[in-house]
Coordinates of C-alpha atoms in Angstrom, one line a residue:
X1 CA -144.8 -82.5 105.1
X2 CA -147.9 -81.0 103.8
X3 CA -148.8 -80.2 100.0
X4 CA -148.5 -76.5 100.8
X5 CA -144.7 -77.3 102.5
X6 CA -144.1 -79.2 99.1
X7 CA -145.0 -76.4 96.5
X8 CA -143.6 -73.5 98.8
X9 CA -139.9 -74.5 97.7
X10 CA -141.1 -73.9 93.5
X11 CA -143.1 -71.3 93.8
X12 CA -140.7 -68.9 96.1
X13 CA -138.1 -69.7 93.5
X14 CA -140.6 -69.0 91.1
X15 CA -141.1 -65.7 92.9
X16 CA -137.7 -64.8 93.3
X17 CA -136.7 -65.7 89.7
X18 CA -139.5 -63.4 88.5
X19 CA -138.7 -60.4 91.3
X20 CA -134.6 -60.8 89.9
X21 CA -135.0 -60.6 86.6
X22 CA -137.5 -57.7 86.6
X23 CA -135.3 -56.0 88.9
X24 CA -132.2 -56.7 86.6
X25 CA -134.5 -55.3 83.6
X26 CA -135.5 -52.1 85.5
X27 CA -132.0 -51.5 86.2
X28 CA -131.1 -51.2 82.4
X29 CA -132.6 -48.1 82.9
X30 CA -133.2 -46.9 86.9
X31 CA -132.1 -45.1 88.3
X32 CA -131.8 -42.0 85.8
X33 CA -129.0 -40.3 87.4
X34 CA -126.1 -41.4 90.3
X35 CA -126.7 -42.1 93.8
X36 CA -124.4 -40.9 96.3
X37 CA -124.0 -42.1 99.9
X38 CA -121.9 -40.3 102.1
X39 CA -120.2 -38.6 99.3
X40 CA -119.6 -41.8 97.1
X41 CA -121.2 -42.9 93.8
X42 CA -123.4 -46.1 94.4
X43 CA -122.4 -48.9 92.6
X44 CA -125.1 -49.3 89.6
X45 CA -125.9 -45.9 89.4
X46 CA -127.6 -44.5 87.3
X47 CA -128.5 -47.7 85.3
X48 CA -126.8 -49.4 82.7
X49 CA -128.0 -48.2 79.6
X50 CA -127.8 -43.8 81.2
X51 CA -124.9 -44.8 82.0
X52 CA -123.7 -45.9 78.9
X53 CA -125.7 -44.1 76.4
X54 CA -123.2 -42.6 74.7
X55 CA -121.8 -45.7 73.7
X56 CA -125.2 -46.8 72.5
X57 CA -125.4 -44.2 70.7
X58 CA -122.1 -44.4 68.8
X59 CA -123.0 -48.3 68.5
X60 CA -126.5 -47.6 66.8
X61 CA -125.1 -44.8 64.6
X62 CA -122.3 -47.6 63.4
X63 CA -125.0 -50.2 62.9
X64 CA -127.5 -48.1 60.9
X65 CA -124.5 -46.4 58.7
X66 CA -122.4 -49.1 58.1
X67 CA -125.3 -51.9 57.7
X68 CA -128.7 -50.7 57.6
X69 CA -127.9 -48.2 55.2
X70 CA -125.2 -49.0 52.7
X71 CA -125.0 -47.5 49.1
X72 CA -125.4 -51.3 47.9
X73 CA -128.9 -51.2 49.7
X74 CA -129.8 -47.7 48.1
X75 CA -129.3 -49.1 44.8
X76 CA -131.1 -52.2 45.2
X77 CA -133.9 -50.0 46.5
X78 CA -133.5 -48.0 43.9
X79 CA -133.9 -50.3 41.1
X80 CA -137.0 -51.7 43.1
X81 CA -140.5 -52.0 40.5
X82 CA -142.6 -50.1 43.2
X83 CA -139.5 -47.5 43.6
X84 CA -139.6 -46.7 39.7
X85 CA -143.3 -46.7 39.5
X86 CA -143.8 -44.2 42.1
X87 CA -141.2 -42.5 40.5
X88 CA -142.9 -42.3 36.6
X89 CA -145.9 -41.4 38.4
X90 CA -144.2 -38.5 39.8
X91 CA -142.3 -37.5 37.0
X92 CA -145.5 -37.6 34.5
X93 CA -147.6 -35.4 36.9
X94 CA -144.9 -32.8 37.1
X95 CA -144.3 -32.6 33.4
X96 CA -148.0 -32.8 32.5
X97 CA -148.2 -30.5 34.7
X98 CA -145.3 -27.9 33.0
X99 CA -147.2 -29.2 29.7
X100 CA -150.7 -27.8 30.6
X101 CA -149.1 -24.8 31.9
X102 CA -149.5 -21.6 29.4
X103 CA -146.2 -19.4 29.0
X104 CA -145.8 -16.1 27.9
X105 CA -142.4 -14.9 25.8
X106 CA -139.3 -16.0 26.5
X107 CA -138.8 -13.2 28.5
X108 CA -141.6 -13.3 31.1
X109 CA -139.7 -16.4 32.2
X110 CA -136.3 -15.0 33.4
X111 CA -136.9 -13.5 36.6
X112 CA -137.5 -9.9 36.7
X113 CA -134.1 -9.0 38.4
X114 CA -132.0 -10.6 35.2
X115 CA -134.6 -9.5 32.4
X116 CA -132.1 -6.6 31.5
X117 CA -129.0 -8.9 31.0
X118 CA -131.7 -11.2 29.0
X119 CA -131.7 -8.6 27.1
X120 CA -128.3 -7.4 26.4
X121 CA -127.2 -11.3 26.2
X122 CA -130.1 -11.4 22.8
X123 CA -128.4 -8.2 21.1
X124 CA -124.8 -10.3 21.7
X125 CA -125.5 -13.5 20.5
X126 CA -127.2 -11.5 17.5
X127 CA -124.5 -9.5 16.6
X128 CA -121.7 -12.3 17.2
X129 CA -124.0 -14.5 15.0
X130 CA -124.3 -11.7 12.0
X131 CA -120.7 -11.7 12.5
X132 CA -120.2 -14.7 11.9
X133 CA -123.1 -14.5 8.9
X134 CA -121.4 -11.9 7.1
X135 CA -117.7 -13.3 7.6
X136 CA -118.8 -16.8 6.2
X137 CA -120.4 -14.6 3.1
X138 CA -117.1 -13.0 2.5
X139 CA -115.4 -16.5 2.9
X140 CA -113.6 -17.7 0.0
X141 CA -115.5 -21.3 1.4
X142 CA -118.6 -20.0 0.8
X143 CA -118.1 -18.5 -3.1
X144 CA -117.2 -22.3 -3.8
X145 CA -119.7 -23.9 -1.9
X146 CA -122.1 -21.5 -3.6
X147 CA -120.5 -21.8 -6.6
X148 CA -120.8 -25.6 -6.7
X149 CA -124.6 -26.0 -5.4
X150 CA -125.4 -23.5 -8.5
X151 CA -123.8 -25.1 -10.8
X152 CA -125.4 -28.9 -9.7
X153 CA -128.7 -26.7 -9.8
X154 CA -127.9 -25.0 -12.8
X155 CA -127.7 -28.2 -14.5
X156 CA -130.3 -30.1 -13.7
X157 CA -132.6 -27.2 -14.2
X158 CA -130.9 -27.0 -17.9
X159 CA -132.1 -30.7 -18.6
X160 CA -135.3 -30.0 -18.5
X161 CA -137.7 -29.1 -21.1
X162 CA -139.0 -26.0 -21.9
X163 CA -143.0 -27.8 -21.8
X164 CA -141.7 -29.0 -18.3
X165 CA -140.7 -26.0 -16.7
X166 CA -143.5 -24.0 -18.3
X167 CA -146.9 -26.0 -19.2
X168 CA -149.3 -24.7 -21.3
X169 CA -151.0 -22.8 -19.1
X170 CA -148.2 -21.0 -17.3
X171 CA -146.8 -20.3 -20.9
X172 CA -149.6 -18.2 -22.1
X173 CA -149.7 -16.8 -18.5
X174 CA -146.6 -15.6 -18.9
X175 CA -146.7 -14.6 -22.9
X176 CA -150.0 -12.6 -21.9
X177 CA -148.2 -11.1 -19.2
X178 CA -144.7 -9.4 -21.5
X179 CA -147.2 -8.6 -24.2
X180 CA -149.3 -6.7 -21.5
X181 CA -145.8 -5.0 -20.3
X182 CA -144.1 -4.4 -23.9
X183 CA -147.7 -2.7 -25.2
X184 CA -147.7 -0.6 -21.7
X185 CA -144.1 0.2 -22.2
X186 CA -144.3 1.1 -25.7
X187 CA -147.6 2.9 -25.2
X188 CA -145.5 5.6 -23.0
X189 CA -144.9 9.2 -23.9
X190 CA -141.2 8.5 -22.5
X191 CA -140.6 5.6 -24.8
X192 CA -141.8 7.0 -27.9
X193 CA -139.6 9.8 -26.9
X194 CA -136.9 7.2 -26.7
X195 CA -137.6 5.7 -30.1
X196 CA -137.3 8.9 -31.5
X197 CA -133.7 9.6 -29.9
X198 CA -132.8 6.5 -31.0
X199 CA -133.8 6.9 -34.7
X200 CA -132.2 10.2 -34.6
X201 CA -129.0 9.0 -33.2
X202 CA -128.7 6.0 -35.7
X203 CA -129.9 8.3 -38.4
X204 CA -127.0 10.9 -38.1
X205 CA -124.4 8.0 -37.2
X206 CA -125.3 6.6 -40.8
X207 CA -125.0 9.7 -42.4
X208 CA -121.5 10.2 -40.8
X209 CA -120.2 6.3 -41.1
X210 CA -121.0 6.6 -45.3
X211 CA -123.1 3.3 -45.0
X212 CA -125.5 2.0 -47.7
X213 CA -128.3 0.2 -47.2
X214 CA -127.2 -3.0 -48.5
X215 CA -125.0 -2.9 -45.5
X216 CA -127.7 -2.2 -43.4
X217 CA -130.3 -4.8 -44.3
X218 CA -128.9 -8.8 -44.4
X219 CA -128.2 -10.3 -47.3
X220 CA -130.9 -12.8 -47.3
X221 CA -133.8 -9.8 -46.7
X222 CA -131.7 -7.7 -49.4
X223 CA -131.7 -10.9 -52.0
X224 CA -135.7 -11.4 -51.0
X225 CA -136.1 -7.7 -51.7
X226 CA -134.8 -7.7 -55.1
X227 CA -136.3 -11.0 -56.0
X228 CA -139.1 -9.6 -55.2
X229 CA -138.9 -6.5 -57.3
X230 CA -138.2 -8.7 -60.1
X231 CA -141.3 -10.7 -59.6
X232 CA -143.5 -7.5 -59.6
X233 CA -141.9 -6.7 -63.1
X234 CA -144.5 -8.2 -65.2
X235 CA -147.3 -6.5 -63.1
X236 CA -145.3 -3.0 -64.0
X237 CA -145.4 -3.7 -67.3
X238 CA -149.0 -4.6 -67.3
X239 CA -150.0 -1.3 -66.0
X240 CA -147.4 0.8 -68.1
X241 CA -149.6 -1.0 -71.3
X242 CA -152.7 0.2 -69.7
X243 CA -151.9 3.6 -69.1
X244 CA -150.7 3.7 -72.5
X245 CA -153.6 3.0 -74.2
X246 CA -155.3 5.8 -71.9
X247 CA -155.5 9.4 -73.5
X248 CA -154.7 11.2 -70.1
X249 CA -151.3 9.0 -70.4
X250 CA -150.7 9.4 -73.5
X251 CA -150.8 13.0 -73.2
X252 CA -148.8 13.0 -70.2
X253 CA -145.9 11.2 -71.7
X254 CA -146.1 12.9 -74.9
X255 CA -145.7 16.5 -72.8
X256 CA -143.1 15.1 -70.7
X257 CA -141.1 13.7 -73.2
X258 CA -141.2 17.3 -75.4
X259 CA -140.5 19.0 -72.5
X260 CA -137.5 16.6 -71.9
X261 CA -135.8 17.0 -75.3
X262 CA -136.4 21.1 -74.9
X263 CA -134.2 20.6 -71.7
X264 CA -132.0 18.6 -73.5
X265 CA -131.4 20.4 -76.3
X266 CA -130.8 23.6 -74.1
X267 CA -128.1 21.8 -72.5
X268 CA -126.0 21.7 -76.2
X269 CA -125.5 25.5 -76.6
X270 CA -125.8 26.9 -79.0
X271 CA -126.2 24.4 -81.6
X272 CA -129.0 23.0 -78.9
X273 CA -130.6 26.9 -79.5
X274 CA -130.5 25.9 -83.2
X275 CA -132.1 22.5 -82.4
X276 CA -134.8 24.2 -80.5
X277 CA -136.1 26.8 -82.7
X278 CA -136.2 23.5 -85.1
X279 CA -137.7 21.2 -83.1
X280 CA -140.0 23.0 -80.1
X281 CA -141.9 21.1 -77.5
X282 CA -144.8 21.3 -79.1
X283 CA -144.1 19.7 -81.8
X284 CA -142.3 16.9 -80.6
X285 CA -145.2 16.2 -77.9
X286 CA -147.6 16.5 -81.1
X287 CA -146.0 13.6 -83.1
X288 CA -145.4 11.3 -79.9
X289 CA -149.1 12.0 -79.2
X290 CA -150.1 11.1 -82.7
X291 CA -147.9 8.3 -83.0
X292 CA -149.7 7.0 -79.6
X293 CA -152.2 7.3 -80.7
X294 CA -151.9 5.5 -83.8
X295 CA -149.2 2.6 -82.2
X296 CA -150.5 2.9 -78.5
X297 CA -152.2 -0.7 -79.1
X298 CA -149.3 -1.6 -80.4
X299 CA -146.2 -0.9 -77.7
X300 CA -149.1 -2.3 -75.3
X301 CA -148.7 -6.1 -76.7
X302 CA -145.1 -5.0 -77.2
X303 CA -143.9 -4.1 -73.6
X304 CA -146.5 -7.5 -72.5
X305 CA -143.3 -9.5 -74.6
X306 CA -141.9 -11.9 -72.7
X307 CA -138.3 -10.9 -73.3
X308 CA -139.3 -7.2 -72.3
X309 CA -140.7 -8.5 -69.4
X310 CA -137.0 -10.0 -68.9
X311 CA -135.3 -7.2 -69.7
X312 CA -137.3 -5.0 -67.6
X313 CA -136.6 -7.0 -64.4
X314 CA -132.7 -7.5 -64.9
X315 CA -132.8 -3.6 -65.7
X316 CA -134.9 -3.0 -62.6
X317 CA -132.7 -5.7 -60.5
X318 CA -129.5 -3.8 -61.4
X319 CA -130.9 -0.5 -60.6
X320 CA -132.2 -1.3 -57.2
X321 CA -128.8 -2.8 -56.5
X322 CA -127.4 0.4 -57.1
X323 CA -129.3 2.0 -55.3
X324 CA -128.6 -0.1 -52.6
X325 CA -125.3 -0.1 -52.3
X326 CA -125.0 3.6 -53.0
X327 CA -124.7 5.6 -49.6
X328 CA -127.4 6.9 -48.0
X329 CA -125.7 10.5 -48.0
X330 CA -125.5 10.6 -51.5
X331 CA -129.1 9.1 -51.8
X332 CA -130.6 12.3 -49.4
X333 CA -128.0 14.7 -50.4
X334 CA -130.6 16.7 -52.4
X335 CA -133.0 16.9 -49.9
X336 CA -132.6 19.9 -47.5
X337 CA -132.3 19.1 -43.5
X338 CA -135.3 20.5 -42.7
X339 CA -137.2 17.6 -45.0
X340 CA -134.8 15.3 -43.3
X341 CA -135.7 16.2 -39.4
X342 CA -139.3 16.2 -40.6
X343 CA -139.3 12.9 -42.2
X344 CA -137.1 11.5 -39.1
X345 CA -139.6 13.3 -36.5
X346 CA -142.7 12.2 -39.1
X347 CA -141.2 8.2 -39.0
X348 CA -140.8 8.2 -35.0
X349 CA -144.6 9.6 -34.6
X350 CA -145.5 6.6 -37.4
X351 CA -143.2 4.1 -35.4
X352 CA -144.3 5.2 -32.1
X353 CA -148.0 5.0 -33.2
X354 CA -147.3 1.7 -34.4
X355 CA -146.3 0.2 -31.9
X356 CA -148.7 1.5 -29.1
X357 CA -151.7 0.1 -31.5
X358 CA -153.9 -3.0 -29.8
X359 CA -152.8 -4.7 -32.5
X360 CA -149.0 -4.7 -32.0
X361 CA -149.7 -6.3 -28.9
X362 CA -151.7 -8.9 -30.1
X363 CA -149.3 -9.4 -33.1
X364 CA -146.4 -9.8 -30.2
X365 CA -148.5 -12.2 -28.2
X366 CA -149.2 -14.7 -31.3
X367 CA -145.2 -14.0 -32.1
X368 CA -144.2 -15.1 -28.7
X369 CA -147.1 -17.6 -28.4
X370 CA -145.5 -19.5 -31.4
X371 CA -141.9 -19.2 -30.6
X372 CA -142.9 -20.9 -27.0
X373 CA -144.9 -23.9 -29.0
X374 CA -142.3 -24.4 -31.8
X375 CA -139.2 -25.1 -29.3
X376 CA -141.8 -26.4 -26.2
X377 CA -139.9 -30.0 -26.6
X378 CA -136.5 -28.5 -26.5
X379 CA -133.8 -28.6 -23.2
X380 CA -133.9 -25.4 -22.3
X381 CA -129.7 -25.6 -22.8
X382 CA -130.4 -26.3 -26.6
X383 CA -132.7 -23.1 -26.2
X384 CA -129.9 -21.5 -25.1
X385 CA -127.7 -22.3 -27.9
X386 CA -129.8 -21.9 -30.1
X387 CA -130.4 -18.1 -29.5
X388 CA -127.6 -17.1 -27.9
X389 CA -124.7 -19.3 -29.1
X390 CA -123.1 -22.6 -28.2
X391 CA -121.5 -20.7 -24.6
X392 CA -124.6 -19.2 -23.7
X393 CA -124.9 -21.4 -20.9
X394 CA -122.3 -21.3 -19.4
X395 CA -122.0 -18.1 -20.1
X396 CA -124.9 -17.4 -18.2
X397 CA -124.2 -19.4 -15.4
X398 CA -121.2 -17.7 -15.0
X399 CA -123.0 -14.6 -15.4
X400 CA -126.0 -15.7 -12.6
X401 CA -123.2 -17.3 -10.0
X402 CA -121.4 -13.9 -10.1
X403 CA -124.3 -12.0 -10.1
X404 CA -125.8 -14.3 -6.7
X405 CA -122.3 -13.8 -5.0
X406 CA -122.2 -9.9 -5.5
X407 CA -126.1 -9.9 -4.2
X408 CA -125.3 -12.1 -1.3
X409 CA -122.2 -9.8 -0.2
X410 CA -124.2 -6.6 -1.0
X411 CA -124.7 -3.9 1.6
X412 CA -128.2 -4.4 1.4
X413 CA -128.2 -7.7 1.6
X414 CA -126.4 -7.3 4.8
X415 CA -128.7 -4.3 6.2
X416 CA -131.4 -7.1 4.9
X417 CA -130.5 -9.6 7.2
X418 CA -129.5 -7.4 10.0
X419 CA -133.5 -6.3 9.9
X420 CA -134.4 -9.8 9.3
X421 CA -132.7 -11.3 12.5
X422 CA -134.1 -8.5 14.7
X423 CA -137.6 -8.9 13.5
X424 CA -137.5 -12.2 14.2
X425 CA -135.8 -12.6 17.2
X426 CA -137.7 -9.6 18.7
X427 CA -140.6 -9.0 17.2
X428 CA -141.5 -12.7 16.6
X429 CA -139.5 -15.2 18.4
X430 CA -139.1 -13.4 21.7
X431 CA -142.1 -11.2 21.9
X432 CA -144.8 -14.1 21.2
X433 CA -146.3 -16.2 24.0
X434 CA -145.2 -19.3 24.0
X435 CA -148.2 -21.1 25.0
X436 CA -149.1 -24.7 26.3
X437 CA -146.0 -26.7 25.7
X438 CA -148.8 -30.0 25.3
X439 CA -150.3 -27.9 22.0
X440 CA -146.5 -27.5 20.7
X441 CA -145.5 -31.4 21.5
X442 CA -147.3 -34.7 20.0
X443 CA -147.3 -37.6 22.2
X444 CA -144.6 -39.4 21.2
X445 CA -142.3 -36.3 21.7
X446 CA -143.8 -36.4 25.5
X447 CA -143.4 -39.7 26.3
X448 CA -139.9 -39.4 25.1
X449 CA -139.2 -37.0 27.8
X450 CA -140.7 -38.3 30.6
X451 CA -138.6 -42.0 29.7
X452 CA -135.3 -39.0 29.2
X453 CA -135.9 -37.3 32.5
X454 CA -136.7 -41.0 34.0
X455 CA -133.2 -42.4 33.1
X456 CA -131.4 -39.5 33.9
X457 CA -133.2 -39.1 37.3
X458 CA -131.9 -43.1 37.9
X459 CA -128.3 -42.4 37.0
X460 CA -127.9 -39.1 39.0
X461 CA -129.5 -40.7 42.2
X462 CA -127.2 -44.0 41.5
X463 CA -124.3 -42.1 40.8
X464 CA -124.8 -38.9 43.6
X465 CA -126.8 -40.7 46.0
X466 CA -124.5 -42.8 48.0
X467 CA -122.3 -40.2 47.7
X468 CA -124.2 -38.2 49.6
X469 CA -125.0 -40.7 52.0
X470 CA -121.4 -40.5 52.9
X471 CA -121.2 -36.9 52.6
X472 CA -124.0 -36.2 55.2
X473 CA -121.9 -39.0 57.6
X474 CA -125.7 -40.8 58.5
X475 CA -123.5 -42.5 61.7
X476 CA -122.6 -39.1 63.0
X477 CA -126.1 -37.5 62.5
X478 CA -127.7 -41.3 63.9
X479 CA -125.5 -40.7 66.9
X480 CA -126.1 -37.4 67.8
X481 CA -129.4 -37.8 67.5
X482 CA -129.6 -40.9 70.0
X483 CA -127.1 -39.4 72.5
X484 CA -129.7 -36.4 72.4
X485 CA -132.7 -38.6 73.3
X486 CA -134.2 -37.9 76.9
X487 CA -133.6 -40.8 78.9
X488 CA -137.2 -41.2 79.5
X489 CA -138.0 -41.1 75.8
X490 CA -135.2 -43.8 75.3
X491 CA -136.4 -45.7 77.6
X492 CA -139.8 -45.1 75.9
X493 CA -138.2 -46.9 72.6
X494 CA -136.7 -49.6 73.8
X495 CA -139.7 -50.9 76.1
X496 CA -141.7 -50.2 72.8
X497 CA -139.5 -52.3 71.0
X498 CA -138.6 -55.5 73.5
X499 CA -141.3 -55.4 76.3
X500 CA -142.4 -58.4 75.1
X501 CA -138.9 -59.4 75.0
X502 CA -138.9 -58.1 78.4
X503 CA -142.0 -60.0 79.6
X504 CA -140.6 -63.7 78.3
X505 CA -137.1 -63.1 80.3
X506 CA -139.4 -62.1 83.6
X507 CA -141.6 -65.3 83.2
X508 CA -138.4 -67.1 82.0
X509 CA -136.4 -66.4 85.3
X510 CA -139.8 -67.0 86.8
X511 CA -139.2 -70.7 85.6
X512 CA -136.1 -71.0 86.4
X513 CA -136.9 -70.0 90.2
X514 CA -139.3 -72.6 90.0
X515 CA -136.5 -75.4 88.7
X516 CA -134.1 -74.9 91.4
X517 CA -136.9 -74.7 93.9
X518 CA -137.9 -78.6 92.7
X519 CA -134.1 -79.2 93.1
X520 CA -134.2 -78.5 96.4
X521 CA -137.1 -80.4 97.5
X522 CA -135.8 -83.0 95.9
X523 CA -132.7 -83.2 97.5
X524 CA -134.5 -82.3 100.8
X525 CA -136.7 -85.1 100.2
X526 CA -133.9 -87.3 99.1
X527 CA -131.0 -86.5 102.0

């Protein structure tokens, strides 16, 4: 046999493998459709894989949703570096994005459509929250709560020392300031008119009550009075010695005294008449006058006597006292009322006067100016006390917490806040633009929501996202899909996918063809 008799054997196996097993892979897919012969289907017709496509189908949709796409590999992919890069990445543009983004008020933000229930849901939560407001105010809770914070406050604040809550500067500040006020007050018409109605009304009161005026003044000013008068007594004296030696005087008592004894001696009757013609002024002023003259020297060194002296201040001590204790309507029951109302209306003008002078004011602000100084160093508690009595504090704590309460529950306290809230919810809060949320936010704040909205993001699509795998049914939709595909475009796809696949089974069979075909020219050979 010749060379060419040898290989014809392998290669038409060869041949045949090759022509087999392409015509077994075009079958997979030829012919399209069913051929019929004489009324009957062909057997192999259409191919295998149009015929059965809808299993495919169902088989690719089970495969890709019950192990190409599992919840388990959603979360791994999920929790994948690249996965939560791409992620930040995204999230930080968005919400830099929203940062650099200017907004107007609140209400340019709710769509145009709901801007009037905006509205009427801002005047509800108002009022429910000033209902609330005022309710708590009314509250039992809230006096002791208030009641408590006051009274910690209170306290500490009574620690302190006067220099500490007011230094030196803010002391004269504020003396300069009620000496401004008081000479301002007491510089008006209607004050001085008050002064006058006062004096007036405690004038007549005194008239009517029968008091004296050692009831009136205290007893240490009424001893310092009296004291004093006493001390002036030598000074009295003094003069009384040097108008003595004076003519003038001495003519003037001696004319005063005659006249005195004619006034006396009328007052007897008429043995007094007898007296008189006796004794007349004249004479009587004559012999005093020449007995001053003679003796003036004389009762000059003896009224400058130290015992006269003494006897002149306990007589003028004992006088005064009752004069002092004797009362004041007997003292001014000889003067007519019209000398009265003048004097009262002549000592409010004089008082008034007084007291509207620059130098009231200035006398005020040294007064107060010292009083400040002199207890500077003292709690202002011992202050207290020390004015007001040992329950002055308290007193006026009680008096402040009372006084805060009724102030806080007031009616206009309440119409107050009821303006308040709608000026600034409004007027202020709602009606100004918001701005750039990045000018409103420091970075930290930023960062710490973009990491938030990061973490949340991750949870919801751990939690929802398989889920909603299984929701959407991927195996149906993958199904439906494939059992939709054109024939043509899945046979597209799968030569896409295995033609090389295709190519290695065609030169495989190819091989095989080429085996046998050596088997039988070996046995031919052989046999």
């Amino acid at each position: 046999m010749s060379i060419v008799a040898y290989l014809s054997l392998p290669l038409v196996g060869a041949l045949i493998g090759y022509l087999t097993n392409h015509i077994a892979i075009r079958m997979l897919f030829r012919p399209l459709r069913p051929w019929h012969l004489a009324g009957r289907r062909l057997p192999l017709t259409p191919g295998v894989i149009p015929a059965a496509r809808h299993r495919l189908a169902a088989n690719i949709g089970k495969m890709v949703g019950e192990h190409l796409l599992t919840p388990q590999d959603i979360r791994r992919a999920l929790g994948q570096d690249d996965f939560q890069h791409n992620l930040r990445l995204l999230i930080q543009t968005q919400t830099e994005a929203i940062m650099q983004t200017p907004f107007g008020p609140v209400e340019s933000l709710v769509p145009a459509a709901f801007r009037s229930y905006f509205r009427v849901g801002v005047k509800v939560v108002r009022w429910r929250f000033l209902k609330q407001l005022h309710q708590h105010l009314q509250s039992p809770e809230f006096a002791a709560t208030l009641t408590a914070v006051s009274e910690e406050h209170f306290n500490e604040v009574m620690q302190r020392r006067l220099d500490q809550v007011l230094p030196e500067e803010q002391r004269q500040e504020l003396v300069n300031a009620v000496s401004e006020q008081l000479h301002q007050a007491m510089a008006a018409p209607a004050f001085q008119q008050g002064v006058a109605d006062y004096l007036n009304r405690q004038f007549v009161q005194l008239l009517a009550d029968g008091r004296s005026l050692a009831e009136l003044l205290p007893a240490p000013l009424l001893n310092a009075l009296l004291e004093r008068l006493e001390q002036q007594a030598p000074r009295l004296l003094e003069h009384l010695a040097e108008l003595l030696a004076r003519p003038e005087a001495q003519e003037k008592v001696a004319t005063g005294l005659g006249e005195a004894l004619h006034q006396f001696s009328r007052s007897l009757g008429p043995m007094g008449a007898v007296l008189g013609n006796l004794i007349t002024p004249e004479t009587v002023a004559g012999k005093i006058r020449s007995w001053l003259g003679r003796k003036g020297e004389n009762a000059g060194h003896w009224l400058l006597d130290e015992e006269a002296r003494r006897q002149l201040a306990a007589a003028m001590r004992r006088e005064a006292e009752k004069f002092c204790h004797r009362p004041l309507g007997e003292l001014l029951a000889d003067i007519p009322p019209a000398q009265l109302d003048q004097a009262r209306r002549e000592l409010a003008q004089a008082l008034g006067r007084l007291l509207a002078r620059p130098e009231t004011a200035t006398l005020l602000n040294g007064v107060l100016h010292e009083a400040l100084n002199a207890h500077r160093e003292l709690p202002l508690a011992s202050l207290l006390q020390n004015f007001w009595g040992e329950d002055a504090a308290e007193r006026g704590q009680r008096f402040g917490q009372q006084e805060l309460l009724r102030l806080l529950r007031s009616r206009r306290t309440k119409r107050m806040l009821d303006r308040l809230l709608i000026d600034l919810t409004e007027t202020r809060l709602l009606a100004q633009p918001l701005g750039r949320p990045a000018d409103l936010l420091p970075r930290e704040i930023k960062t710490g929501i973009n990491d938030y909205l990061q973490e949340q993001i991750n949870l919801l699509l751990e939690r929802e996202v398989p889920q909603l795998i299984d929701a959407l049914n991927i195996r149906e939709i993958v199904t439906r899909k494939v059992d939709r595909l054109d024939l043509l475009q899945l046979e597209g796809l799968l030569l896409s996918i295995m033609q090389d696949q295709f190519k290695y089974i065609n030169f495989f069979g190819a091989l095989i063809g080429f085996l046998i075909g050596l088997f039988n020219l070996l046995i031919l050979t052989v046999f």
